[in-house]
């Protein structure tokens, strides 16, 4: 009897209706697959290119906002100008004519021994910011013993001078079409040459409030307002969202009512943000009488917008905990509540933290609902409570973007950089916390 080996086995007959693969068809499949991969790589590269263009545009326009031109002047604090009524209490010192003292110091610095004519004075005054009186006044109020002395003060230069030094104003432009004439440009060069005019880090961007002048405008009110709003959102959305997610996952019966709740939670995440602004305007302001432009109202408006993100992320984190953990806890006599708080939620904490931070990041960048509740107020003094008028970072960016002053262009880009830094730090924190506490099952 003949034996067969694997090498001599007869080929299996082809089944009826089945054809061997066409080499040309296989080749076309491989080409189509490579083409699809190329399209995917191209899409990724285009996305990165647009992202790089966006960041390049923002940084190139906004880096100069972190620098500010300042003049170092020797200001004589004449008692009759500082305290006209002879009193040195803060209320009396606020009525001093500090602008006149700053202008006289600049006359001397430019070499004018006598008071110049009216036209020259007007041109010299255009080199100083309108906020120099506040700078000198605050210095005198902080130390009244300076009255009668000559002190060296770093005063803000006018926005046009700052723009000239940063290259935003072209010196080649004819004088009649330039914000600074030739004489003013010559004075600027003179002050730069003797070291009296220089660029320094702009701490005022973070320590000053709203202003109609770009050189004295800052983000302090917006930063504090955003902090109060995020604190309100965190205190309301996190406990409510985690509690709702825990109930739906661990305790709620599976019926049509819970199905309706789940569908509405998902639908709530897709509601346009301006609708929440209308809700806040109608309920929190009109019905409950809460003050407009308050950080508390902003937080209350952003809370229902953040809830779906927290609930969905928490439910996913709870669902990811292995059922054996619950079964083991219940098997040793733990109640469902003890199982939830002692085992399930601690193990789901990384996912809950990630969802919470992502929800806060989303709320931090919202503008439309805050516009509806009036958080576009012109607030100079920093708020001390969530009930005082304030604004937020994205709203401040919007307000500066709609201003006609040249200096607010760089302020807008600079504030955008600050907002992006906050968003980057918060997203990085979410990734780090998740990797730090996440467990592999």
CSV table of C-alpha atoms in Angstrom, one decimal:
chain,number,residue,atom,x,y,z
A,1,UNK,CA,0.0,0.0,0.0
A,2,UNK,CA,1.5,3.3,-1.1
A,3,UNK,CA,2.1,5.9,1.6
A,4,UNK,CA,1.7,9.6,1.2
A,5,UNK,CA,3.8,12.3,2.7
A,6,UNK,CA,3.0,16.0,3.3
A,7,UNK,CA,5.0,16.8,0.2
A,8,UNK,CA,3.0,14.4,-1.9
A,9,UNK,CA,-0.5,15.1,-0.7
A,10,UNK,CA,-2.9,15.9,-3.5
A,11,UNK,CA,-4.2,19.4,-3.8
A,12,UNK,CA,-7.7,19.9,-2.5
A,13,UNK,CA,-10.1,20.5,-5.3
A,14,UNK,CA,-11.5,24.0,-5.5
A,15,UNK,CA,-15.1,24.3,-4.3
A,16,UNK,CA,-17.7,25.1,-6.8
A,17,UNK,CA,-18.3,28.8,-7.4
A,18,UNK,CA,-15.0,29.8,-5.6
A,19,UNK,CA,-12.3,31.4,-7.6
A,20,UNK,CA,-8.7,31.9,-6.7
A,21,UNK,CA,-7.6,35.5,-5.7
A,22,UNK,CA,-6.7,37.7,-8.6
A,23,UNK,CA,-3.1,39.0,-8.2
A,24,UNK,CA,-4.2,42.3,-9.7
A,25,UNK,CA,-7.1,42.6,-7.3
A,26,UNK,CA,-4.7,42.0,-4.3
A,27,UNK,CA,-2.3,44.6,-5.7
A,28,UNK,CA,-5.2,47.1,-5.9
A,29,UNK,CA,-6.2,46.3,-2.3
A,30,UNK,CA,-2.6,46.9,-1.1
A,31,UNK,CA,-2.4,50.2,-3.0
A,32,UNK,CA,-5.8,51.4,-1.6
A,33,UNK,CA,-4.6,50.5,1.9
A,34,UNK,CA,-1.4,52.5,1.5
A,35,UNK,CA,-3.3,55.4,0.0
A,36,UNK,CA,-5.7,55.3,3.0
A,37,UNK,CA,-2.7,55.4,5.4
A,38,UNK,CA,-1.2,58.3,3.4
A,39,UNK,CA,-4.5,60.2,3.8
A,40,UNK,CA,-4.4,59.6,7.5
A,41,UNK,CA,-0.8,60.8,7.9
A,42,UNK,CA,-1.6,63.8,5.7
A,43,UNK,CA,-4.6,64.7,7.9
A,44,UNK,CA,-2.5,64.4,11.1
A,45,UNK,CA,0.3,66.6,9.5
A,46,UNK,CA,-2.3,69.2,8.4
A,47,UNK,CA,-3.7,69.3,11.9
A,48,UNK,CA,-0.3,69.8,13.4
A,49,UNK,CA,0.5,72.5,10.8
A,50,UNK,CA,-2.6,74.4,11.7
A,51,UNK,CA,-1.9,74.0,15.4
A,52,UNK,CA,1.6,75.3,14.9
A,53,UNK,CA,0.3,78.3,12.9
A,54,UNK,CA,-2.2,79.1,15.6
A,55,UNK,CA,0.4,79.0,18.4
A,56,UNK,CA,3.0,80.9,16.3
A,57,UNK,CA,0.4,83.6,15.6
A,58,UNK,CA,-0.6,83.9,19.3
A,59,UNK,CA,2.9,83.9,20.7
A,60,UNK,CA,4.4,86.2,18.0
A,61,UNK,CA,1.6,88.8,18.8
A,62,UNK,CA,1.4,88.3,22.5
A,63,UNK,CA,5.0,87.8,23.9
A,64,UNK,CA,5.5,91.6,23.9
A,65,UNK,CA,2.5,92.0,26.3
A,66,UNK,CA,4.8,90.6,29.0
A,67,UNK,CA,7.1,93.6,28.6
A,68,UNK,CA,6.3,97.2,29.4
A,69,UNK,CA,8.2,100.5,28.7
A,70,UNK,CA,9.0,102.5,31.8
A,71,UNK,CA,10.6,105.9,32.5
A,72,UNK,CA,12.9,106.4,35.5
A,73,UNK,CA,12.3,110.0,36.7
A,74,UNK,CA,13.3,112.0,39.8
A,75,UNK,CA,9.9,113.3,41.0
A,76,UNK,CA,9.9,116.2,43.6
A,77,UNK,CA,7.0,115.7,45.9
A,78,UNK,CA,6.1,119.3,46.5
A,79,UNK,CA,3.9,119.5,49.6
A,80,UNK,CA,1.5,122.1,48.1
A,81,UNK,CA,0.8,119.7,45.2
A,82,UNK,CA,0.7,116.5,47.2
A,83,UNK,CA,-1.4,117.7,50.1
A,84,UNK,CA,-3.1,121.0,49.2
A,85,UNK,CA,-5.0,121.2,52.5
A,86,UNK,CA,-2.0,120.2,54.6
A,87,UNK,CA,-3.4,116.9,55.7
A,88,UNK,CA,-1.6,113.6,55.2
A,89,UNK,CA,-4.5,111.1,55.6
A,90,UNK,CA,-5.2,108.8,52.6
A,91,UNK,CA,-8.4,110.6,51.6
A,92,UNK,CA,-6.5,114.0,51.4
A,93,UNK,CA,-3.5,112.5,49.6
A,94,UNK,CA,-5.7,111.1,46.9
A,95,UNK,CA,-6.6,114.7,45.9
A,96,UNK,CA,-3.0,115.6,45.1
A,97,UNK,CA,-1.9,116.8,41.6
A,98,UNK,CA,0.5,114.0,40.9
A,99,UNK,CA,0.3,114.3,37.1
A,100,UNK,CA,1.8,117.8,37.3
A,101,UNK,CA,4.7,116.5,39.4
A,102,UNK,CA,5.4,113.7,36.9
A,103,UNK,CA,5.3,116.1,34.0
A,104,UNK,CA,7.7,118.6,35.7
A,105,UNK,CA,10.1,115.7,36.3
A,106,UNK,CA,10.0,114.8,32.6
A,107,UNK,CA,10.6,118.5,31.6
A,108,UNK,CA,13.8,118.4,33.7
A,109,UNK,CA,14.9,115.1,32.3
A,110,UNK,CA,14.5,116.4,28.7
A,111,UNK,CA,16.6,119.4,29.6
A,112,UNK,CA,14.0,122.1,29.8
A,113,UNK,CA,15.1,124.6,32.6
A,114,UNK,CA,11.9,126.6,32.1
A,115,UNK,CA,8.4,125.6,31.5
A,116,UNK,CA,8.1,125.0,27.7
A,117,UNK,CA,5.4,126.5,25.5
A,118,UNK,CA,2.0,125.0,25.2
A,119,UNK,CA,2.6,123.0,22.1
A,120,UNK,CA,5.8,121.5,23.4
A,121,UNK,CA,4.1,120.6,26.7
A,122,UNK,CA,1.4,118.8,24.8
A,123,UNK,CA,3.9,116.8,22.9
A,124,UNK,CA,5.9,115.9,26.1
A,125,UNK,CA,2.7,114.9,27.9
A,126,UNK,CA,2.1,112.4,25.1
A,127,UNK,CA,5.1,110.4,26.3
A,128,UNK,CA,3.7,109.6,29.7
A,129,UNK,CA,0.9,107.3,30.5
A,130,UNK,CA,-2.3,108.7,32.1
A,131,UNK,CA,-1.8,106.3,34.9
A,132,UNK,CA,1.3,107.9,36.3
A,133,UNK,CA,-0.7,109.8,38.9
A,134,UNK,CA,-1.9,106.6,40.4
A,135,UNK,CA,1.6,105.2,40.6
A,136,UNK,CA,3.0,108.3,42.5
A,137,UNK,CA,-0.2,108.5,44.6
A,138,UNK,CA,0.1,104.9,45.8
A,139,UNK,CA,3.7,105.4,46.7
A,140,UNK,CA,3.0,108.6,48.7
A,141,UNK,CA,0.0,107.0,50.5
A,142,UNK,CA,2.2,104.0,51.4
A,143,UNK,CA,4.9,106.3,52.9
A,144,UNK,CA,3.7,109.9,53.7
A,145,UNK,CA,7.2,110.7,55.0
A,146,UNK,CA,8.3,111.1,51.3
A,147,UNK,CA,6.4,114.4,51.0
A,148,UNK,CA,8.8,117.2,50.4
A,149,UNK,CA,11.5,114.9,49.1
A,150,UNK,CA,12.7,114.0,45.6
A,151,UNK,CA,12.2,110.3,44.9
A,152,UNK,CA,13.1,108.1,42.0
A,153,UNK,CA,10.1,106.5,40.4
A,154,UNK,CA,9.6,104.1,37.5
A,155,UNK,CA,6.6,105.5,35.6
A,156,UNK,CA,4.7,103.9,32.8
A,157,UNK,CA,5.4,105.3,29.3
A,158,UNK,CA,2.5,106.0,27.0
A,159,UNK,CA,1.1,103.2,24.9
A,160,UNK,CA,2.4,104.8,21.7
A,161,UNK,CA,5.9,105.1,23.2
A,162,UNK,CA,5.7,101.4,24.2
A,163,UNK,CA,4.5,100.5,20.7
A,164,UNK,CA,7.4,102.4,19.1
A,165,UNK,CA,10.0,100.6,21.2
A,166,UNK,CA,8.5,97.2,20.4
A,167,UNK,CA,8.5,98.0,16.7
A,168,UNK,CA,4.7,98.2,16.3
A,169,UNK,CA,5.0,101.8,15.0
A,170,UNK,CA,7.2,102.1,11.9
A,171,UNK,CA,9.7,104.9,12.1
A,172,UNK,CA,9.8,105.1,8.3
A,173,UNK,CA,6.1,106.2,8.3
A,174,UNK,CA,5.7,110.0,7.6
A,175,UNK,CA,5.4,112.1,10.7
A,176,UNK,CA,1.9,113.3,9.9
A,177,UNK,CA,0.6,109.7,9.7
A,178,UNK,CA,2.4,108.5,12.7
A,179,UNK,CA,1.1,108.5,16.3
A,180,UNK,CA,4.4,110.1,17.5
A,181,UNK,CA,5.9,113.0,15.5
A,182,UNK,CA,9.6,113.4,14.8
A,183,UNK,CA,10.3,115.5,17.9
A,184,UNK,CA,8.6,113.0,20.2
A,185,UNK,CA,10.6,110.2,18.5
A,186,UNK,CA,13.8,112.2,19.1
A,187,UNK,CA,12.9,112.6,22.8
A,188,UNK,CA,12.3,108.8,23.1
A,189,UNK,CA,15.7,108.1,21.6
A,190,UNK,CA,17.2,110.6,24.0
A,191,UNK,CA,15.6,108.9,27.0
A,192,UNK,CA,16.6,105.5,25.8
A,193,UNK,CA,20.2,106.6,25.2
A,194,UNK,CA,20.6,107.9,28.8
A,195,UNK,CA,19.0,104.8,30.3
A,196,UNK,CA,15.9,106.6,31.6
A,197,UNK,CA,13.5,104.7,29.2
A,198,UNK,CA,13.7,100.9,29.1
A,199,UNK,CA,11.5,97.8,28.8
A,200,UNK,CA,10.9,95.6,31.9
A,201,UNK,CA,8.7,92.7,32.8
A,202,UNK,CA,5.1,93.8,32.9
A,203,UNK,CA,4.0,92.8,36.4
A,204,UNK,CA,1.1,95.1,35.9
A,205,UNK,CA,-0.5,92.6,33.5
A,206,UNK,CA,-1.2,90.4,36.6
A,207,UNK,CA,-1.6,93.1,39.3
A,208,UNK,CA,-3.9,95.7,37.7
A,209,UNK,CA,-7.6,95.7,36.8
A,210,UNK,CA,-9.5,97.1,33.9
A,211,UNK,CA,-8.4,100.3,32.2
A,212,UNK,CA,-9.1,102.3,29.1
A,213,UNK,CA,-5.4,102.6,28.5
A,214,UNK,CA,-3.6,99.5,27.3
A,215,UNK,CA,-0.4,100.2,29.3
A,216,UNK,CA,-2.4,100.2,32.6
A,217,UNK,CA,-4.8,97.3,31.8
A,218,UNK,CA,-4.3,94.0,33.6
A,219,UNK,CA,-5.8,90.6,34.3
A,220,UNK,CA,-6.1,90.8,38.1
A,221,UNK,CA,-9.9,91.1,38.2
A,222,UNK,CA,-10.3,88.4,35.5
A,223,UNK,CA,-8.0,86.0,37.3
A,224,UNK,CA,-9.8,86.4,40.6
A,225,UNK,CA,-13.2,86.1,39.0
A,226,UNK,CA,-12.1,82.9,37.2
A,227,UNK,CA,-10.8,81.5,40.5
A,228,UNK,CA,-14.1,82.2,42.3
A,229,UNK,CA,-16.1,80.7,39.4
A,230,UNK,CA,-14.0,77.5,39.3
A,231,UNK,CA,-14.2,77.2,43.0
A,232,UNK,CA,-18.0,77.4,42.8
A,233,UNK,CA,-18.2,74.9,40.0
A,234,UNK,CA,-15.9,72.5,41.8
A,235,UNK,CA,-17.9,72.7,45.1
A,236,UNK,CA,-21.2,72.1,43.3
A,237,UNK,CA,-20.6,70.0,40.2
A,238,UNK,CA,-18.2,67.5,41.7
A,239,UNK,CA,-20.3,66.2,44.7
A,240,UNK,CA,-23.5,66.4,42.7
A,241,UNK,CA,-22.0,64.7,39.6
A,242,UNK,CA,-20.3,61.9,41.6
A,243,UNK,CA,-23.4,61.3,43.7
A,244,UNK,CA,-25.6,61.0,40.6
A,245,UNK,CA,-23.2,58.7,38.9
A,246,UNK,CA,-22.8,56.5,41.9
A,247,UNK,CA,-26.6,56.2,42.3
A,248,UNK,CA,-27.2,55.4,38.6
A,249,UNK,CA,-24.5,52.7,38.6
A,250,UNK,CA,-24.9,51.1,42.0
A,251,UNK,CA,-28.4,51.6,43.3
A,252,UNK,CA,-30.8,52.7,40.5
A,253,UNK,CA,-33.1,50.0,39.1
A,254,UNK,CA,-32.8,49.4,35.4
A,255,UNK,CA,-36.2,50.6,34.0
A,256,UNK,CA,-37.6,53.1,31.6
A,257,UNK,CA,-37.3,56.0,34.1
A,258,UNK,CA,-33.5,55.6,34.6
A,259,UNK,CA,-33.2,55.2,30.8
A,260,UNK,CA,-34.8,58.5,30.4
A,261,UNK,CA,-32.5,60.1,32.9
A,262,UNK,CA,-29.4,58.7,31.1
A,263,UNK,CA,-30.6,59.9,27.8
A,264,UNK,CA,-31.2,63.4,29.2
A,265,UNK,CA,-27.8,63.5,30.8
A,266,UNK,CA,-26.2,62.7,27.4
A,267,UNK,CA,-28.4,65.3,25.7
A,268,UNK,CA,-27.5,67.9,28.3
A,269,UNK,CA,-23.9,67.6,27.3
A,270,UNK,CA,-24.8,68.7,23.8
A,271,UNK,CA,-26.8,71.8,24.7
A,272,UNK,CA,-25.3,75.0,23.4
A,273,UNK,CA,-23.5,76.9,26.2
A,274,UNK,CA,-25.5,80.1,25.6
A,275,UNK,CA,-28.6,78.3,26.7
A,276,UNK,CA,-27.1,78.0,30.2
A,277,UNK,CA,-26.5,81.7,30.1
A,278,UNK,CA,-30.2,82.3,29.4
A,279,UNK,CA,-31.0,80.0,32.3
A,280,UNK,CA,-28.8,82.0,34.6
A,281,UNK,CA,-30.3,85.2,33.5
A,282,UNK,CA,-33.9,84.0,34.0
A,283,UNK,CA,-33.4,82.0,37.2
A,284,UNK,CA,-30.4,83.3,39.2
A,285,UNK,CA,-30.7,87.0,38.3
A,286,UNK,CA,-34.3,87.7,37.5
A,287,UNK,CA,-36.0,85.1,39.9
A,288,UNK,CA,-33.6,84.9,42.8
A,289,UNK,CA,-32.2,88.5,42.5
A,290,UNK,CA,-28.5,87.6,42.6
A,291,UNK,CA,-26.2,90.5,41.5
A,292,UNK,CA,-25.2,90.7,37.8
A,293,UNK,CA,-21.5,90.3,36.9
A,294,UNK,CA,-20.9,88.3,40.1
A,295,UNK,CA,-18.5,85.3,40.1
A,296,UNK,CA,-21.1,83.3,42.1
A,297,UNK,CA,-23.7,83.6,39.3
A,298,UNK,CA,-21.1,82.7,36.7
A,299,UNK,CA,-20.2,79.5,38.7
A,300,UNK,CA,-23.9,78.6,39.1
A,301,UNK,CA,-24.4,79.0,35.4
A,302,UNK,CA,-21.3,76.9,34.5
A,303,UNK,CA,-22.2,74.1,37.0
A,304,UNK,CA,-25.1,72.5,35.0
A,305,UNK,CA,-22.9,72.7,31.9
A,306,UNK,CA,-20.1,70.8,33.7
A,307,UNK,CA,-22.3,68.2,35.4
A,308,UNK,CA,-22.7,65.9,32.3
A,309,UNK,CA,-18.9,65.7,31.9
A,310,UNK,CA,-18.4,64.7,35.6
A,311,UNK,CA,-21.3,62.3,35.6
A,312,UNK,CA,-20.3,60.5,32.4
A,313,UNK,CA,-16.6,60.3,33.5
A,314,UNK,CA,-17.5,59.0,37.0
A,315,UNK,CA,-19.9,56.4,35.6
A,316,UNK,CA,-17.2,55.1,33.3
A,317,UNK,CA,-14.6,55.0,36.1
A,318,UNK,CA,-17.0,53.1,38.4
A,319,UNK,CA,-17.9,50.7,35.6
A,320,UNK,CA,-14.2,50.0,35.1
A,321,UNK,CA,-13.8,48.6,38.7
A,322,UNK,CA,-13.9,44.8,38.4
A,323,UNK,CA,-17.1,43.2,39.7
A,324,UNK,CA,-15.0,40.8,41.8
A,325,UNK,CA,-14.1,43.8,44.1
A,326,UNK,CA,-17.8,44.4,44.9
A,327,UNK,CA,-18.5,40.7,45.2
A,328,UNK,CA,-15.7,40.2,47.7
A,329,UNK,CA,-16.8,43.1,49.8
A,330,UNK,CA,-20.4,42.0,49.8
A,331,UNK,CA,-19.2,38.4,50.6
A,332,UNK,CA,-17.5,39.5,53.9
A,333,UNK,CA,-20.7,41.3,55.1
A,334,UNK,CA,-20.2,44.8,53.8
A,335,UNK,CA,-23.3,46.8,52.8
A,336,UNK,CA,-23.7,48.3,49.4
A,337,UNK,CA,-23.0,51.7,50.8
A,338,UNK,CA,-19.8,50.5,52.5
A,339,UNK,CA,-18.8,48.7,49.3
A,340,UNK,CA,-19.3,51.9,47.4
A,341,UNK,CA,-17.4,54.3,49.7
A,342,UNK,CA,-14.7,51.9,51.0
A,343,UNK,CA,-13.8,50.0,47.7
A,344,UNK,CA,-15.5,51.2,44.5
A,345,UNK,CA,-15.0,55.0,44.7
A,346,UNK,CA,-11.4,54.9,46.0
A,347,UNK,CA,-10.5,52.6,43.1
A,348,UNK,CA,-12.4,54.8,40.6
A,349,UNK,CA,-10.8,58.0,41.9
A,350,UNK,CA,-8.3,58.4,39.0
A,351,UNK,CA,-11.1,58.5,36.4
A,352,UNK,CA,-13.2,60.8,38.6
A,353,UNK,CA,-10.3,63.3,39.0
A,354,UNK,CA,-9.7,63.2,35.2
A,355,UNK,CA,-13.3,63.9,34.4
A,356,UNK,CA,-13.5,66.6,37.0
A,357,UNK,CA,-10.5,68.5,35.7
A,358,UNK,CA,-11.6,68.1,32.1
A,359,UNK,CA,-15.0,69.6,33.1
A,360,UNK,CA,-13.3,72.5,34.9
A,361,UNK,CA,-11.1,73.1,31.8
A,362,UNK,CA,-14.2,73.3,29.6
A,363,UNK,CA,-15.9,75.7,32.0
A,364,UNK,CA,-12.8,77.9,32.3
A,365,UNK,CA,-12.8,78.6,28.5
A,366,UNK,CA,-16.5,79.4,28.2
A,367,UNK,CA,-17.5,83.0,27.2
A,368,UNK,CA,-21.1,83.0,25.8
A,369,UNK,CA,-23.0,82.1,29.0
A,370,UNK,CA,-21.0,84.7,31.0
A,371,UNK,CA,-21.8,87.4,28.4
A,372,UNK,CA,-25.5,86.7,29.0
A,373,UNK,CA,-25.2,87.3,32.8
A,374,UNK,CA,-23.4,90.6,32.3
A,375,UNK,CA,-19.8,89.6,33.2
A,376,UNK,CA,-18.5,92.2,30.8
A,377,UNK,CA,-18.4,95.0,33.5
A,378,UNK,CA,-15.6,97.5,33.6
A,379,UNK,CA,-14.1,96.5,37.0
A,380,UNK,CA,-11.0,98.3,38.2
A,381,UNK,CA,-10.7,97.1,41.8
A,382,UNK,CA,-10.2,93.4,42.5
A,383,UNK,CA,-13.2,91.6,44.0
A,384,UNK,CA,-12.8,90.2,47.5
A,385,UNK,CA,-15.9,88.0,47.5
A,386,UNK,CA,-17.8,86.0,44.9
A,387,UNK,CA,-20.8,88.4,45.1
A,388,UNK,CA,-18.8,91.5,43.9
A,389,UNK,CA,-18.6,92.4,40.2
A,390,UNK,CA,-15.9,90.6,38.3
A,391,UNK,CA,-15.1,89.2,34.9
A,392,UNK,CA,-13.4,86.1,33.6
A,393,UNK,CA,-10.3,85.4,31.5
A,394,UNK,CA,-12.2,84.5,28.2
A,395,UNK,CA,-14.5,87.5,28.7
A,396,UNK,CA,-11.5,89.8,29.3
A,397,UNK,CA,-10.0,88.5,26.1
A,398,UNK,CA,-13.2,89.3,24.2
A,399,UNK,CA,-13.4,92.8,25.7
A,400,UNK,CA,-9.8,93.6,24.7
A,401,UNK,CA,-10.2,92.1,21.2
A,402,UNK,CA,-13.1,94.5,20.5
A,403,UNK,CA,-11.1,97.6,21.7
A,404,UNK,CA,-9.8,100.0,19.0
A,405,UNK,CA,-6.5,100.8,20.8
A,406,UNK,CA,-3.4,99.4,19.1
A,407,UNK,CA,-1.9,98.3,22.5
A,408,UNK,CA,-4.9,96.0,23.2
A,409,UNK,CA,-3.9,93.8,20.3
A,410,UNK,CA,-0.9,92.5,22.1
A,411,UNK,CA,-2.8,92.5,25.4
A,412,UNK,CA,-5.4,90.2,23.7
A,413,UNK,CA,-2.8,87.7,22.5
A,414,UNK,CA,-1.0,87.9,25.9
A,415,UNK,CA,-4.2,87.1,27.8
A,416,UNK,CA,-4.8,84.2,25.4
A,417,UNK,CA,-1.3,82.9,26.2
A,418,UNK,CA,-2.1,83.0,29.9
A,419,UNK,CA,-5.5,81.2,29.4
A,420,UNK,CA,-3.8,78.5,27.3
A,421,UNK,CA,-1.1,78.0,30.0
A,422,UNK,CA,-3.9,77.5,32.6
A,423,UNK,CA,-5.6,75.0,30.2
A,424,UNK,CA,-2.3,73.2,29.5
A,425,UNK,CA,-1.4,72.9,33.2
A,426,UNK,CA,-4.9,71.6,34.1
A,427,UNK,CA,-4.9,69.0,31.3
A,428,UNK,CA,-1.3,68.0,32.3
A,429,UNK,CA,-2.5,67.6,35.9
A,430,UNK,CA,-5.3,65.3,34.7
A,431,UNK,CA,-2.9,63.1,32.8
A,432,UNK,CA,-0.4,63.0,35.7
A,433,UNK,CA,-3.0,62.2,38.3
A,434,UNK,CA,-4.5,59.4,36.2
A,435,UNK,CA,-1.1,57.8,35.6
A,436,UNK,CA,-0.1,58.2,39.2
A,437,UNK,CA,-3.2,56.5,40.7
A,438,UNK,CA,-4.4,54.3,37.9
A,439,UNK,CA,-4.4,50.6,38.6
A,440,UNK,CA,-4.1,47.8,36.0
A,441,UNK,CA,-6.6,45.0,36.4
